[in-house]
């Protein structure tokens, strides 16, 4: 998995998540990561985004590690007023996890 920010000055369509092995590319907004109010307010927007993404990735890792056999979980990535885009993950074997992008 690769995750990077392609700054475009809008905080929209600037978060890129790629699973090259699966030919899966997600383009999301950093807007909601920047306005996270539990992060220190004196930080600039990019630092807020980085801290929020770090927290989100830690949440993902914890959920992947604790994923039981045939169990499904949703890992949010694309936050919007109209929907939340998530990776639906499911363990299919001890060494393999199925990942699908879904909109909730």
PDB file of C-alpha atoms in Angstrom:
ATOM      1  CA  UNK A   1       0.000   0.000   0.000  1.00  0.00           C
ATOM      2  CA  UNK A   2       1.121   3.522  -0.790  1.00  0.00           C
ATOM      3  CA  UNK A   3      -0.446   6.597   0.733  1.00  0.00           C
ATOM      4  CA  UNK A   4       0.556  10.120  -0.183  1.00  0.00           C
ATOM      5  CA  UNK A   5      -0.764  13.653  -0.351  1.00  0.00           C
ATOM      6  CA  UNK A   6      -0.716  15.510  -3.647  1.00  0.00           C
ATOM      7  CA  UNK A   7      -1.195  19.090  -2.491  1.00  0.00           C
ATOM      8  CA  UNK A   8      -3.421  21.107  -4.800  1.00  0.00           C
ATOM      9  CA  UNK A   9      -4.470  23.935  -2.480  1.00  0.00           C
ATOM     10  CA  UNK A  10      -8.097  22.757  -2.169  1.00  0.00           C
ATOM     11  CA  UNK A  11      -7.945  19.867   0.366  1.00  0.00           C
ATOM     12  CA  UNK A  12     -10.091  17.923  -2.112  1.00  0.00           C
ATOM     13  CA  UNK A  13      -8.997  14.967  -4.243  1.00  0.00           C
ATOM     14  CA  UNK A  14      -5.507  15.247  -2.781  1.00  0.00           C
ATOM     15  CA  UNK A  15      -5.146  12.039  -0.752  1.00  0.00           C
ATOM     16  CA  UNK A  16      -3.975   9.114  -2.874  1.00  0.00           C
ATOM     17  CA  UNK A  17      -4.127   5.520  -1.611  1.00  0.00           C
ATOM     18  CA  UNK A  18      -2.861   2.808  -3.903  1.00  0.00           C
ATOM     19  CA  UNK A  19      -2.746  -0.970  -3.664  1.00  0.00           C
ATOM     20  CA  UNK A  20      -0.701  -1.648  -6.808  1.00  0.00           C
ATOM     21  CA  UNK A  21      -0.839  -5.439  -6.451  1.00  0.00           C
ATOM     22  CA  UNK A  22      -4.636  -5.227  -6.613  1.00  0.00           C
ATOM     23  CA  UNK A  23      -4.868  -2.426  -9.173  1.00  0.00           C
ATOM     24  CA  UNK A  24      -6.854  -0.407  -6.611  1.00  0.00           C
ATOM     25  CA  UNK A  25      -6.517   3.375  -6.508  1.00  0.00           C
ATOM     26  CA  UNK A  26      -8.531   5.641  -4.206  1.00  0.00           C
ATOM     27  CA  UNK A  27      -8.479   9.419  -4.443  1.00  0.00           C
ATOM     28  CA  UNK A  28      -9.968  11.121  -1.392  1.00  0.00           C
ATOM     29  CA  UNK A  29     -10.052  14.490   0.356  1.00  0.00           C
ATOM     30  CA  UNK A  30      -7.822  15.630   3.216  1.00  0.00           C
ATOM     31  CA  UNK A  31     -10.355  18.286   4.220  1.00  0.00           C
ATOM     32  CA  UNK A  32     -11.781  16.403   7.212  1.00  0.00           C
ATOM     33  CA  UNK A  33      -8.324  15.316   8.345  1.00  0.00           C
ATOM     34  CA  UNK A  34      -7.255  18.962   8.474  1.00  0.00           C
ATOM     35  CA  UNK A  35     -10.172  20.135  10.621  1.00  0.00           C
ATOM     36  CA  UNK A  36      -9.816  17.377  13.233  1.00  0.00           C
ATOM     37  CA  UNK A  37     -10.366  19.287  16.469  1.00  0.00           C
ATOM     38  CA  UNK A  38      -8.570  16.926  18.846  1.00  0.00           C
ATOM     39  CA  UNK A  39      -5.251  17.869  17.261  1.00  0.00           C
ATOM     40  CA  UNK A  40      -3.354  20.833  18.689  1.00  0.00           C
ATOM     41  CA  UNK A  41      -4.811  23.981  17.134  1.00  0.00           C
ATOM     42  CA  UNK A  42      -1.465  25.771  16.801  1.00  0.00           C
ATOM     43  CA  UNK A  43      -0.263  23.239  14.228  1.00  0.00           C
ATOM     44  CA  UNK A  44      -0.554  24.110  10.574  1.00  0.00           C
ATOM     45  CA  UNK A  45      -2.980  22.277   8.306  1.00  0.00           C
ATOM     46  CA  UNK A  46      -0.432  19.824   6.941  1.00  0.00           C
ATOM     47  CA  UNK A  47       0.660  18.800  10.451  1.00  0.00           C
ATOM     48  CA  UNK A  48      -2.991  18.232  11.395  1.00  0.00           C
ATOM     49  CA  UNK A  49      -3.456  16.058   8.302  1.00  0.00           C
ATOM     50  CA  UNK A  50      -0.310  14.054   9.056  1.00  0.00           C
ATOM     51  CA  UNK A  51      -1.302  13.523  12.722  1.00  0.00           C
ATOM     52  CA  UNK A  52      -4.846  12.491  11.736  1.00  0.00           C
ATOM     53  CA  UNK A  53      -3.565  10.055   9.105  1.00  0.00           C
ATOM     54  CA  UNK A  54      -1.098   8.577  11.590  1.00  0.00           C
ATOM     55  CA  UNK A  55      -3.951   7.979  14.020  1.00  0.00           C
ATOM     56  CA  UNK A  56      -6.135   6.474  11.284  1.00  0.00           C
ATOM     57  CA  UNK A  57      -3.368   4.130  10.108  1.00  0.00           C
ATOM     58  CA  UNK A  58      -2.817   2.969  13.707  1.00  0.00           C
ATOM     59  CA  UNK A  59      -6.545   2.191  13.886  1.00  0.00           C
ATOM     60  CA  UNK A  60      -6.310   0.224  10.626  1.00  0.00           C
ATOM     61  CA  UNK A  61      -3.306  -1.780  11.834  1.00  0.00           C
ATOM     62  CA  UNK A  62      -5.050  -2.667  15.102  1.00  0.00           C
ATOM     63  CA  UNK A  63      -8.143  -3.835  13.213  1.00  0.00           C
ATOM     64  CA  UNK A  64      -6.150  -5.868  10.691  1.00  0.00           C
ATOM     65  CA  UNK A  65      -4.138  -7.571  13.431  1.00  0.00           C
ATOM     66  CA  UNK A  66      -7.306  -8.459  15.359  1.00  0.00           C
ATOM     67  CA  UNK A  67      -9.292  -9.562  12.310  1.00  0.00           C
ATOM     68  CA  UNK A  68     -10.711 -13.022  12.880  1.00  0.00           C
ATOM     69  CA  UNK A  69     -11.215 -15.786  10.336  1.00  0.00           C
ATOM     70  CA  UNK A  70     -13.912 -14.849   7.784  1.00  0.00           C
ATOM     71  CA  UNK A  71     -14.620 -11.664   9.783  1.00  0.00           C
ATOM     72  CA  UNK A  72     -15.312  -8.364   7.983  1.00  0.00           C
ATOM     73  CA  UNK A  73     -14.354  -4.887   9.120  1.00  0.00           C
ATOM     74  CA  UNK A  74     -14.584  -1.441   7.589  1.00  0.00           C
ATOM     75  CA  UNK A  75     -11.603   0.890   7.515  1.00  0.00           C
ATOM     76  CA  UNK A  76     -12.665   4.471   6.717  1.00  0.00           C
ATOM     77  CA  UNK A  77     -10.597   6.588   4.335  1.00  0.00           C
ATOM     78  CA  UNK A  78     -12.818   8.968   2.342  1.00  0.00           C
ATOM     79  CA  UNK A  79     -14.841  11.303   4.555  1.00  0.00           C
ATOM     80  CA  UNK A  80     -17.504  13.460   2.953  1.00  0.00           C
ATOM     81  CA  UNK A  81     -20.730  15.228   3.920  1.00  0.00           C
ATOM     82  CA  UNK A  82     -22.633  12.789   1.699  1.00  0.00           C
ATOM     83  CA  UNK A  83     -20.878   9.475   2.408  1.00  0.00           C
ATOM     84  CA  UNK A  84     -17.955   7.675   3.989  1.00  0.00           C
ATOM     85  CA  UNK A  85     -15.685   5.642   1.748  1.00  0.00           C
ATOM     86  CA  UNK A  86     -14.198   2.592   3.444  1.00  0.00           C
ATOM     87  CA  UNK A  87     -12.018  -0.360   2.707  1.00  0.00           C
ATOM     88  CA  UNK A  88     -14.024  -3.471   3.554  1.00  0.00           C
ATOM     89  CA  UNK A  89     -11.522  -6.073   4.665  1.00  0.00           C
ATOM     90  CA  UNK A  90     -12.099  -9.775   5.182  1.00  0.00           C
ATOM     91  CA  UNK A  91      -9.593 -12.423   6.205  1.00  0.00           C
ATOM     92  CA  UNK A  92      -9.733 -15.245   3.678  1.00  0.00           C
ATOM     93  CA  UNK A  93      -6.770 -17.188   5.079  1.00  0.00           C
ATOM     94  CA  UNK A  94      -4.073 -16.767   7.707  1.00  0.00           C
ATOM     95  CA  UNK A  95      -1.886 -15.002   5.114  1.00  0.00           C
ATOM     96  CA  UNK A  96      -4.471 -13.250   2.937  1.00  0.00           C
ATOM     97  CA  UNK A  97      -6.942 -10.391   3.369  1.00  0.00           C
ATOM     98  CA  UNK A  98      -9.507  -9.383   0.756  1.00  0.00           C
ATOM     99  CA  UNK A  99      -9.871  -5.604   0.330  1.00  0.00           C
ATOM    100  CA  UNK A 100     -12.751  -3.845  -1.431  1.00  0.00           C
ATOM    101  CA  UNK A 101     -13.590  -0.147  -1.621  1.00  0.00           C
ATOM    102  CA  UNK A 102     -17.179   0.540  -0.522  1.00  0.00           C
ATOM    103  CA  UNK A 103     -19.286   3.645   0.020  1.00  0.00           C
ATOM    104  CA  UNK A 104     -21.442   3.814   3.147  1.00  0.00           C
TER     105      UNK A 104
END
